[in-house]
Structure formats: C-alpha cells, structure tokens
PDB file of C-alpha atoms in Angstrom:
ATOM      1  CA  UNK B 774      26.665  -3.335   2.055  1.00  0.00           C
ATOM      2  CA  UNK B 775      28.002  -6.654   3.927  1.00  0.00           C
ATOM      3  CA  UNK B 776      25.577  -8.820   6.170  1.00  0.00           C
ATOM      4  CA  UNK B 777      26.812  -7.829   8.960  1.00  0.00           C
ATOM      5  CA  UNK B 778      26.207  -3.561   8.349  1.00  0.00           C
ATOM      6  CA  UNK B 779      22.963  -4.424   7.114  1.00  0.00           C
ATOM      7  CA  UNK B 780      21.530  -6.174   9.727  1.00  0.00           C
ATOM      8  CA  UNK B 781      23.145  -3.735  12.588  1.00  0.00           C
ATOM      9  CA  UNK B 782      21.062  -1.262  10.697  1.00  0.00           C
ATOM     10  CA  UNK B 783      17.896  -3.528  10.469  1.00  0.00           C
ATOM     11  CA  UNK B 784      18.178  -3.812  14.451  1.00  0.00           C
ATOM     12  CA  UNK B 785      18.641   0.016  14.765  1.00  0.00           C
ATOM     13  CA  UNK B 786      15.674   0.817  12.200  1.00  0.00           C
ATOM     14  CA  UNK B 787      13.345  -1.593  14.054  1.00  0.00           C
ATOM     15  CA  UNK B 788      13.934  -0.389  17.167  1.00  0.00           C
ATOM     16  CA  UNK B 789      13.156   3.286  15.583  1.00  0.00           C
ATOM     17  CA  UNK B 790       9.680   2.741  14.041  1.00  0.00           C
ATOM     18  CA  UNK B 791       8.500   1.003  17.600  1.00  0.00           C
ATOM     19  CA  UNK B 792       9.733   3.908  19.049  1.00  0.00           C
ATOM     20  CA  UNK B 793       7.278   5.922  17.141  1.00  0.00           C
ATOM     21  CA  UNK B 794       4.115   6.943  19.284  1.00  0.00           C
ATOM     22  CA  UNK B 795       2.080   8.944  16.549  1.00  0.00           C
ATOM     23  CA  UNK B 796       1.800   9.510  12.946  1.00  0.00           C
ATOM     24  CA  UNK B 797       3.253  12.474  12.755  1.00  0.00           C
ATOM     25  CA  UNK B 798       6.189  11.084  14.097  1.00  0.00           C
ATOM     26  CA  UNK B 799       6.942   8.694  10.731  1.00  0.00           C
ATOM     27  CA  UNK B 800       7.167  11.465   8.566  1.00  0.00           C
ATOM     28  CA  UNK B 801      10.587  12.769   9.690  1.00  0.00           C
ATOM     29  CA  UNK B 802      12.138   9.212  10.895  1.00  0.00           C
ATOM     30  CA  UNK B 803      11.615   8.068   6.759  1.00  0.00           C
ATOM     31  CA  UNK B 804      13.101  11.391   5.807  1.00  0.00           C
ATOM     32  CA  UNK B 805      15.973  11.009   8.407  1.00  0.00           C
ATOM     33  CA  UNK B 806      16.466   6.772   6.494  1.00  0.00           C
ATOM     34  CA  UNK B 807      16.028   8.665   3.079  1.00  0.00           C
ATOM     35  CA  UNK B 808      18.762  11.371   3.220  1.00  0.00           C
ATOM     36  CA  UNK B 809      21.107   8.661   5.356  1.00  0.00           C
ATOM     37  CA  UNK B 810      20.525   7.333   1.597  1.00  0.00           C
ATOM     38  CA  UNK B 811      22.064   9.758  -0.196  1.00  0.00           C
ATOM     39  CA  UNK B 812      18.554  10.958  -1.317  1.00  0.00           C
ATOM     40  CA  UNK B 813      16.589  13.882  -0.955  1.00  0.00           C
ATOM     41  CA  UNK B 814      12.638  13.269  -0.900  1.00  0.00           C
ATOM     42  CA  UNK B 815      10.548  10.293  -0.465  1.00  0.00           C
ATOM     43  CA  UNK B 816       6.911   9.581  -1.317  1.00  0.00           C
ATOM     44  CA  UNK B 817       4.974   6.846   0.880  1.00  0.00           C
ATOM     45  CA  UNK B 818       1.910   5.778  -1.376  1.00  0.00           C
ATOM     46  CA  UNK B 819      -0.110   3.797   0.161  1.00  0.00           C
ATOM     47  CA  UNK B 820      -2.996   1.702  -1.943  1.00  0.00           C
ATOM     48  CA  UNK B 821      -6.345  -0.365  -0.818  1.00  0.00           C
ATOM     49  CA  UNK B 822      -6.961  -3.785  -2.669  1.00  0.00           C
ATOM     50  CA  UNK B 823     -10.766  -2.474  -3.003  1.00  0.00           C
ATOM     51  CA  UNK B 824     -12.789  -0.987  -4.718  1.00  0.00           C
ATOM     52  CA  UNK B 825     -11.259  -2.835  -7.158  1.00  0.00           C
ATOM     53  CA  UNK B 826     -11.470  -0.359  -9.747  1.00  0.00           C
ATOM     54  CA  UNK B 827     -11.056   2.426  -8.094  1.00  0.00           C
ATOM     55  CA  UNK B 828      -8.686   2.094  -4.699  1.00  0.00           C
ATOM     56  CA  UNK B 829      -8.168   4.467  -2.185  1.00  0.00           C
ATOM     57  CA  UNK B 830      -5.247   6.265  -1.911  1.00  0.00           C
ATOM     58  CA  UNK B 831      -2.913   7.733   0.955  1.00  0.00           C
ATOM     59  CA  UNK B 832       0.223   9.652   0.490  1.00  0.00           C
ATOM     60  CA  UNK B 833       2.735  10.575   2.818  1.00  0.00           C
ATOM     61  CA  UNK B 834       5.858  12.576   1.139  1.00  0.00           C
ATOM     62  CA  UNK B 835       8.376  15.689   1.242  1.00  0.00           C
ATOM     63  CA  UNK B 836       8.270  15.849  -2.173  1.00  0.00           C
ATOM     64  CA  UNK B 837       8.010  19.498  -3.777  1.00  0.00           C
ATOM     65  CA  UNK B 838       4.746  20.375  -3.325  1.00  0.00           C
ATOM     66  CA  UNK B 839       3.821  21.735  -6.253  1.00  0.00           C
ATOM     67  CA  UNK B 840       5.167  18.408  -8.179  1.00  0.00           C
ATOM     68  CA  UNK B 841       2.539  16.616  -5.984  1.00  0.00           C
ATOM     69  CA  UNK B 842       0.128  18.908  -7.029  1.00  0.00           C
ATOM     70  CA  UNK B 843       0.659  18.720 -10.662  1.00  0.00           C
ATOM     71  CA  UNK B 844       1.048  14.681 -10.289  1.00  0.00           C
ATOM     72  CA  UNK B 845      -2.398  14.880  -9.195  1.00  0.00           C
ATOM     73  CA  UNK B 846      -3.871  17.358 -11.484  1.00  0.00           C
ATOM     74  CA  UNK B 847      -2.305  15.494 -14.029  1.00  0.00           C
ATOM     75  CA  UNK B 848      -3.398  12.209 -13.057  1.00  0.00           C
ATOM     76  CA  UNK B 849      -0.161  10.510 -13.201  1.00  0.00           C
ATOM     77  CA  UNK B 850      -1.259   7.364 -10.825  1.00  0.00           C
ATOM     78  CA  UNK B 851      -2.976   6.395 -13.921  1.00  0.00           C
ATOM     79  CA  UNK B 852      -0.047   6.132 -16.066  1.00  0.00           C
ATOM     80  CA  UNK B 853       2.913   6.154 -13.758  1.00  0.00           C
ATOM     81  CA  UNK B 854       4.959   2.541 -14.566  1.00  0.00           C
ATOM     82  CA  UNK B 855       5.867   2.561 -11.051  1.00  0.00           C
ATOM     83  CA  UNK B 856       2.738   2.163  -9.155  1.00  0.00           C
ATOM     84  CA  UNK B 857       2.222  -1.045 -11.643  1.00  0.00           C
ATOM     85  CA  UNK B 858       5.525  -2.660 -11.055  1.00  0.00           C
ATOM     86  CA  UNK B 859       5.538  -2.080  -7.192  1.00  0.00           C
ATOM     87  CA  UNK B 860       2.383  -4.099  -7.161  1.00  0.00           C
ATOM     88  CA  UNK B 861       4.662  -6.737  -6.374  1.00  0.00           C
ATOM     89  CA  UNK B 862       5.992  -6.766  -3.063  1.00  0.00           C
ATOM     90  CA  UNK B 863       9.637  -6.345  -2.592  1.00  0.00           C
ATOM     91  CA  UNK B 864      10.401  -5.763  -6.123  1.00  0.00           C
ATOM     92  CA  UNK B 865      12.812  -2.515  -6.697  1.00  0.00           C
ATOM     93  CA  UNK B 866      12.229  -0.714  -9.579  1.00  0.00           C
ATOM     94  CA  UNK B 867      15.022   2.161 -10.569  1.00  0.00           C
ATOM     95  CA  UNK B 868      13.841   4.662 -12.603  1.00  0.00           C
ATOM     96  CA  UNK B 869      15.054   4.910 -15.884  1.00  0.00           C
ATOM     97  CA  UNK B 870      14.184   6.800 -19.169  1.00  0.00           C
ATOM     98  CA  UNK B 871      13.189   3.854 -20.746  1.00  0.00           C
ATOM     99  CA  UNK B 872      10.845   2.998 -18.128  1.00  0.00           C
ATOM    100  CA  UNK B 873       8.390   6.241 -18.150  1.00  0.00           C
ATOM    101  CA  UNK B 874       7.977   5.795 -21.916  1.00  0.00           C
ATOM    102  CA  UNK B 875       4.562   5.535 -22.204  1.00  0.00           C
ATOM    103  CA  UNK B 876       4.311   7.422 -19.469  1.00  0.00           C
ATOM    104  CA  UNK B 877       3.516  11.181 -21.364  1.00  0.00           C
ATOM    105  CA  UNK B 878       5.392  13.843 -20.247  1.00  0.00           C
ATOM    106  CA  UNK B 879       5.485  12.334 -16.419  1.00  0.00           C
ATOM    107  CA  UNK B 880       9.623  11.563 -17.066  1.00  0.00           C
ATOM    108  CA  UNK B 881      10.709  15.093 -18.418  1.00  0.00           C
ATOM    109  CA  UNK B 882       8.314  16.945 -15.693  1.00  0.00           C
ATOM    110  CA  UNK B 883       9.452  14.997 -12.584  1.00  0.00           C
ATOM    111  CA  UNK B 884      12.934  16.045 -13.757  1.00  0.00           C
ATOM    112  CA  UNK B 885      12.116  19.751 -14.231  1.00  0.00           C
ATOM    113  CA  UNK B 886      10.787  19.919 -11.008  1.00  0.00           C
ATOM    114  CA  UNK B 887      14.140  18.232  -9.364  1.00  0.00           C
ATOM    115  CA  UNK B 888      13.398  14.736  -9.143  1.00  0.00           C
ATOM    116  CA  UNK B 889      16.627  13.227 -11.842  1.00  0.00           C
ATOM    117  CA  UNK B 890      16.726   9.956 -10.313  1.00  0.00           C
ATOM    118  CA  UNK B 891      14.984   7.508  -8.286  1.00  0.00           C
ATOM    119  CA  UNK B 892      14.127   4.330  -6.963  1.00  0.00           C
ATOM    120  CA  UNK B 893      11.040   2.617  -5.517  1.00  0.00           C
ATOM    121  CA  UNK B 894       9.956  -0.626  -3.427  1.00  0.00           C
ATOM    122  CA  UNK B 895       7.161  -1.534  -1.849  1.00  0.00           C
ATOM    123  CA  UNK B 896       5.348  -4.165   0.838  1.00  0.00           C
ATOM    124  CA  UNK B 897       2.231  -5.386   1.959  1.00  0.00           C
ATOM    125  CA  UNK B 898       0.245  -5.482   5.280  1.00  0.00           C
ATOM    126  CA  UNK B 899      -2.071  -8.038   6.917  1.00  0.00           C
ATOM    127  CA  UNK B 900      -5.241  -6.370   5.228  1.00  0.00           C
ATOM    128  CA  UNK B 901      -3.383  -6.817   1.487  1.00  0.00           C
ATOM    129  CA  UNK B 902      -3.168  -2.623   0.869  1.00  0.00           C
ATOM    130  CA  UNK B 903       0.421  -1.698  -0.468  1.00  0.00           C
ATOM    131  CA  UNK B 904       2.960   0.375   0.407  1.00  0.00           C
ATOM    132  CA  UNK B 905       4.798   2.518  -2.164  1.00  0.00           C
ATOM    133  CA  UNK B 906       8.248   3.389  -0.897  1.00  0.00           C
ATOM    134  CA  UNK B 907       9.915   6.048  -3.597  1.00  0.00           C
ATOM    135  CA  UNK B 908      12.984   7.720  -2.631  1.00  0.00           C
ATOM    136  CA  UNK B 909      14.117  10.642  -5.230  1.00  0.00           C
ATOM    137  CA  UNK B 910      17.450  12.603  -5.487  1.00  0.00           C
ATOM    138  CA  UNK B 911      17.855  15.979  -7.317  1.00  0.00           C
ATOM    139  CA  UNK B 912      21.171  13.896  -8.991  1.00  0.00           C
ATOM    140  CA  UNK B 913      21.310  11.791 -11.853  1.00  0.00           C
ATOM    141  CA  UNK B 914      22.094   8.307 -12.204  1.00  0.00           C
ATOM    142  CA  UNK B 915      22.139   8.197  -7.832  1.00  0.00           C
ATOM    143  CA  UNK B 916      21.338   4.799  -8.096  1.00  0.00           C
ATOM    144  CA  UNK B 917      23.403   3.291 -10.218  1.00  0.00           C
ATOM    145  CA  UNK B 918      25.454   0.229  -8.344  1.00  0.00           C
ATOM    146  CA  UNK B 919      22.943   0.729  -5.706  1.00  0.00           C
ATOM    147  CA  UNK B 920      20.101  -1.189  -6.842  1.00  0.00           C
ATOM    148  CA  UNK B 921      20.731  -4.274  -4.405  1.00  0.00           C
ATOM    149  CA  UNK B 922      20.543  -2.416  -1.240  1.00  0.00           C
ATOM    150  CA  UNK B 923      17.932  -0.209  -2.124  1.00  0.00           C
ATOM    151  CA  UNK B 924      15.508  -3.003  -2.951  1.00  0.00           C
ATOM    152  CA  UNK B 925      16.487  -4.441   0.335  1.00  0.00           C
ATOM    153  CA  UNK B 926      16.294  -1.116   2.547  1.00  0.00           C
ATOM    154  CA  UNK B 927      13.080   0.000   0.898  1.00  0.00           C
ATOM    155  CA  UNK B 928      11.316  -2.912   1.048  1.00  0.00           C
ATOM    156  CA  UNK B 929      12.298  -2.708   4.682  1.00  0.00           C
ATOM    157  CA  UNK B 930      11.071   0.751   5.578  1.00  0.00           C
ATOM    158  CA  UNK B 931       8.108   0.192   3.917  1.00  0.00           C
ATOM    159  CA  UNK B 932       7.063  -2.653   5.760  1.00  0.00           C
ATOM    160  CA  UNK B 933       8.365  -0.821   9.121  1.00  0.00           C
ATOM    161  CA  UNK B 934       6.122   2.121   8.126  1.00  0.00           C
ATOM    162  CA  UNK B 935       2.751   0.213   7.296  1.00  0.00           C
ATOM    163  CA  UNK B 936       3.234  -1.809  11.011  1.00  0.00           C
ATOM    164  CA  UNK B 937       3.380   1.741  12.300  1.00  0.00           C
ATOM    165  CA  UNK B 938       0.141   2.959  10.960  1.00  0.00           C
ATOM    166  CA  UNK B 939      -1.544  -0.377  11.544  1.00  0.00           C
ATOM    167  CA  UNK B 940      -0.520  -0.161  15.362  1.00  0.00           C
ATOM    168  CA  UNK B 941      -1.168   3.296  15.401  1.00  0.00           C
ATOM    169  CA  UNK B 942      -4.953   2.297  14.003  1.00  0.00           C
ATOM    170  CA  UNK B 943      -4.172   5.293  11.178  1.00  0.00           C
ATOM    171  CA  UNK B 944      -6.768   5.618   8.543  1.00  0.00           C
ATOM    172  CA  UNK B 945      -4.406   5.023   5.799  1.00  0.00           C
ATOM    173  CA  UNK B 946      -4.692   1.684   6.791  1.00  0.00           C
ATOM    174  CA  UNK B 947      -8.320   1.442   7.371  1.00  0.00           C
ATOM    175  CA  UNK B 948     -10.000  -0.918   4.473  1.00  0.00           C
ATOM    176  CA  UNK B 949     -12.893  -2.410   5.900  1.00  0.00           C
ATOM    177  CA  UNK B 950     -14.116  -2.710   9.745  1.00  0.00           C
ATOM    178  CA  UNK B 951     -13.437  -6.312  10.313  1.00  0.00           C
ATOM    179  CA  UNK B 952     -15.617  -6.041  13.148  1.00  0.00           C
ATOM    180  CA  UNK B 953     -17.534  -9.331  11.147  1.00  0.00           C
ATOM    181  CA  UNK B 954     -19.085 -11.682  13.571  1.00  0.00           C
ATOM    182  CA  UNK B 955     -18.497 -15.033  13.289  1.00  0.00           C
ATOM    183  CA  UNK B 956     -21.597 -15.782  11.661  1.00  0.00           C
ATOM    184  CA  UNK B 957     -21.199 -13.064   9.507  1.00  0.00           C
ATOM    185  CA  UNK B 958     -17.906 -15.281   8.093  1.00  0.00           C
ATOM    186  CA  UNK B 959     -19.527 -17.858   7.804  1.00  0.00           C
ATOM    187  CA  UNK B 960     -21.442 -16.854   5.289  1.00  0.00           C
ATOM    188  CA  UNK B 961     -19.309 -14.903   3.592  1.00  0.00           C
ATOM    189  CA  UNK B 962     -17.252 -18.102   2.975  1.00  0.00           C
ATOM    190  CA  UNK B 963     -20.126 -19.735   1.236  1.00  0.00           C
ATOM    191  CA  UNK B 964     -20.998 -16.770  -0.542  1.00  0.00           C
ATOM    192  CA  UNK B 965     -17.688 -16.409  -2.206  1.00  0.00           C
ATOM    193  CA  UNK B 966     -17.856 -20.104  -2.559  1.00  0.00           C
ATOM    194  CA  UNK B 967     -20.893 -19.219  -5.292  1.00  0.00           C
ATOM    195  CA  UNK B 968     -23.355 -20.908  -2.732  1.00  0.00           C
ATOM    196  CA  UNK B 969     -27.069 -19.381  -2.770  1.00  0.00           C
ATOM    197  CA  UNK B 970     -28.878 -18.325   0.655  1.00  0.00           C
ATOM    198  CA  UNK B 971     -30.948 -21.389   0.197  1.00  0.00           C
ATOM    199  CA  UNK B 972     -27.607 -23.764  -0.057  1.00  0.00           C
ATOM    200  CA  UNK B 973     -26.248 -21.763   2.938  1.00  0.00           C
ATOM    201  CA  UNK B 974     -29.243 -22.180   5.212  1.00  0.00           C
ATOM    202  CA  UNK B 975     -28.673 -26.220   4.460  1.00  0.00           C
ATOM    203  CA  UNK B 976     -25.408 -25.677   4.883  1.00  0.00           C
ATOM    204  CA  UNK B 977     -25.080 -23.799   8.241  1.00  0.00           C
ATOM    205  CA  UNK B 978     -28.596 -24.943   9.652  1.00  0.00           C
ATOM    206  CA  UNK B 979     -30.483 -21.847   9.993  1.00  0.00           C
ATOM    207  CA  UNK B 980     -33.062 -19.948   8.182  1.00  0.00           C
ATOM    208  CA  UNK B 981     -32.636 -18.818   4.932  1.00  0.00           C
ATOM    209  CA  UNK B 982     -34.094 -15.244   5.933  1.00  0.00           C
ATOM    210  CA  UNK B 983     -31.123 -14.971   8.630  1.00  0.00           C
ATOM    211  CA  UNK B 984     -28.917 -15.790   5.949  1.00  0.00           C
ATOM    212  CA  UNK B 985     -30.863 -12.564   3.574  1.00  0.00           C
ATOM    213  CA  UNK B 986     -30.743 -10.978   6.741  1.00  0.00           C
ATOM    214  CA  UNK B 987     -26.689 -10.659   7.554  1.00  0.00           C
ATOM    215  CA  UNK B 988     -26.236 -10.130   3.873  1.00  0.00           C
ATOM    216  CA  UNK B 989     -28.041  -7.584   3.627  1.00  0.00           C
ATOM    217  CA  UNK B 990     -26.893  -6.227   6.733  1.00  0.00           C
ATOM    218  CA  UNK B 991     -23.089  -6.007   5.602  1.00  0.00           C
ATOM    219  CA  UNK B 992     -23.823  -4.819   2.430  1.00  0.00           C
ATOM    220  CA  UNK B 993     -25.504  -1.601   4.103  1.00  0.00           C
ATOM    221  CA  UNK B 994     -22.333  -1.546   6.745  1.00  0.00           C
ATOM    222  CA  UNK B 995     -20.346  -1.557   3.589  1.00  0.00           C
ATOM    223  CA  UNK B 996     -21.654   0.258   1.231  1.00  0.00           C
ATOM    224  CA  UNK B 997     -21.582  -2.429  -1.752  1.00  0.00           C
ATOM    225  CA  UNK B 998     -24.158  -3.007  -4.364  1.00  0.00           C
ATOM    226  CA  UNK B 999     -24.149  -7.186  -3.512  1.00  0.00           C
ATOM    227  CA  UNK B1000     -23.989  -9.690  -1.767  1.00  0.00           C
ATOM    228  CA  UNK B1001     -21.051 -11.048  -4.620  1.00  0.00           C
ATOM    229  CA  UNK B1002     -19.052  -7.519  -3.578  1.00  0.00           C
ATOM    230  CA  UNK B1003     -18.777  -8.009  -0.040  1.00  0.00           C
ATOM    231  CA  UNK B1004     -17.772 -11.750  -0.177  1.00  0.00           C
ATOM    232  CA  UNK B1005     -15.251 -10.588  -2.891  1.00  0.00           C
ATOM    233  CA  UNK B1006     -13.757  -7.878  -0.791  1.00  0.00           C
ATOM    234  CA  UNK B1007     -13.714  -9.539   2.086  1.00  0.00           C
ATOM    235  CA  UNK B1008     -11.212 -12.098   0.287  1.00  0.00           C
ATOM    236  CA  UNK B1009      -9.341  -9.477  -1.053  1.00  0.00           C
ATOM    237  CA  UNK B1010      -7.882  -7.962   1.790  1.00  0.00           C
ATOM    238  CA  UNK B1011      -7.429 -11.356   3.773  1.00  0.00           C
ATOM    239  CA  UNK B1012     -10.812 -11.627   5.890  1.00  0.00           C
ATOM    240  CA  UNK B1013     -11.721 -14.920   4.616  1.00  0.00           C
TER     241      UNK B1013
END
C-alpha cells in the first residue's frame, strides 16, 4: 500500500459513506470494502460507554448466522480478547491462536464454522461508544504481511460507519438524549465535581430545591438510581 493508493482510496471511501442515505444502505457498502479486502464477512459491533457494567450492544454483520447465534448463546462478548483490545481506538488486533487462549472453545468454534482468520479495529464517536470493525476470511493466515493496512483501513471504515449512523440519528448510536438544558449542565458539572445541592445553590445562586429539583428530574429522564450516576454518565460519553 503506498501513500498515494491509500489516500485515492480514502477520497473514494469518503465520498461513499456520505453517499449513504439510510441504514440499510451501510450494510452492503462495508461488505463491498470487506471482500475488496480479500475477506469474506465482517462484524460491526458497536458498544455504549454506559451502563458501565453492563453496555448496550449493536451488531451489524454477514457473518454465518448461526455462528452469531451460538456467539450469543454462548456468551462470547464476555470472554472474547478482541472486544478488550479494540477498546482502544485504532489499535489492530490479528487474530491468532495464541490470542483466544483463555478464550474457551471461542478459537476452535469460530474456525469450524468458517471463520480461519481475521482481523479487527475499531474507533470512537463524539458520544465515546465504540465501533468494532472485524473482518473474517474462510482462509488461514489471510492476514499475514497485511497487518499495516488493515489497521489503517479498518480503523477507517469504522469511523466512516459510526458518522453514518450518527447523521443518520440510528439508534445504535443513541446513548443518552442530550437534550440537557443549560442549567441542567450546570449542575451536572458540580455534581461530578463531588459538590452537594447546598454547595451548588451557593455556587450557581439559586435555590437549593431547584437544584433537588433538576436532579431529580434527570434521574427520572434517565432512568439512574442517583444523582452520582447521571453526573458520571454524562462525563462518560462527553456531555460535560
């Protein structure tokens, strides 16, 4: 891959995904990228930064369905090394042996289902969720002497494909309504800041029941236990 080739194709690709009017449309353009690849399948995983313990999760992919199936049965996104490692943006991470080795049996399954080789990247949107870009090839060892352009190209399309469903307001992308009044930030800066309603009524010059009062407000808009949990998700995915 010289300079040059690779950012002809960055042009072309960028062009592409603004092309693309609905989400249905994405689907098929990542396949098109993914067999221009030399590959076969891709999965598009995308994860929420909250809950933190338990984040949402939105997959788009022309995998085998029943490998999906059993990945979920199974529970793999617990164990899968992958998902981990592509927690950091931009990193490529070739699948290996080695690497699924405390993974179970998730290694020698993928492969009996078809997937012998692989490689994933991912990126990160303006609301912090991640996208999982894993392209998979019925060969073995399809990545080897690959590994710099794939981490490039991945990390590429993945960041392509989460502008996409952000533009296209797609609930894949969909964390929490930032519809937040100003107000509303306000105090959720303090709050995170460990600052009490009292300190925050000083602090902003109001009451300290209209303080109680938007707390409690967002906490019923989004569904959290706390006053703590809001102000802490709020951070996490970039509102304040």
């Amino acid at each position: 891959m010289t300079t040059d080739n690779y950012f002809v194709w960055r042009g072309e690709t960028e062009i592409q995904f603004q092309a693309v009017t609905a989400v249905m449309q994405l689907k098929p353009l990542l396949q098109k990228h993914v067999e221009n690849l030399g590959f076969d399948h891709f999965a598009f995983l995308i994860q929420h930064p909250v809950p933190f313990t338990r984040p949402r999760l939105f997959l788009f992919s022309t995998y085998p369905e029943n490998w999906v199936k059993h990945y979920e049965s199974e529970n793999y996104f617990a164990v899968d090394p992958v998902l981990l490692l592509c927690q950091q943006p931009g990193r490529g991470v070739e699948w290996t042996r080695d690497l699924f080795t405390g993974a179970g049996n998730l290694w020698a399954e993928a492969n009996a289902y078809g997937l012998l080789s692989g490689f994933s990247c991912s990126a990160m949107a303006s609301n912090r969720a991640i996208g999982i870009l894993s392209i998979a090839s019925k060969q073995q060892s399809k990545t080897q002497h690959l590994r710099v352009e794939l981490e490039v190209k991945l990390h590429f399309l993945a960041e392509l494909s989460l502008r996409v469903l952000e533009r296209l307001n797609d609930n894949a992308m969909v964390i929490l309504s930032n519809d937040f009044s100003q107000r509303e930030l306000e105090i959720l800066k303090w709050t995170a800041e460990g600052k009490t309603s009292a300190e925050i009524s000083l602090i902003l010059a109001i009451s300290e029941h209209t303080v109680n009062f938007h707390q409690k407000n967002m906490q019923k808009r989004f569904n959290v236990s706390n006053k703590t949990q809001i102000a802490c998700y709020a951070a996490a995915i970039g509102l304040i």
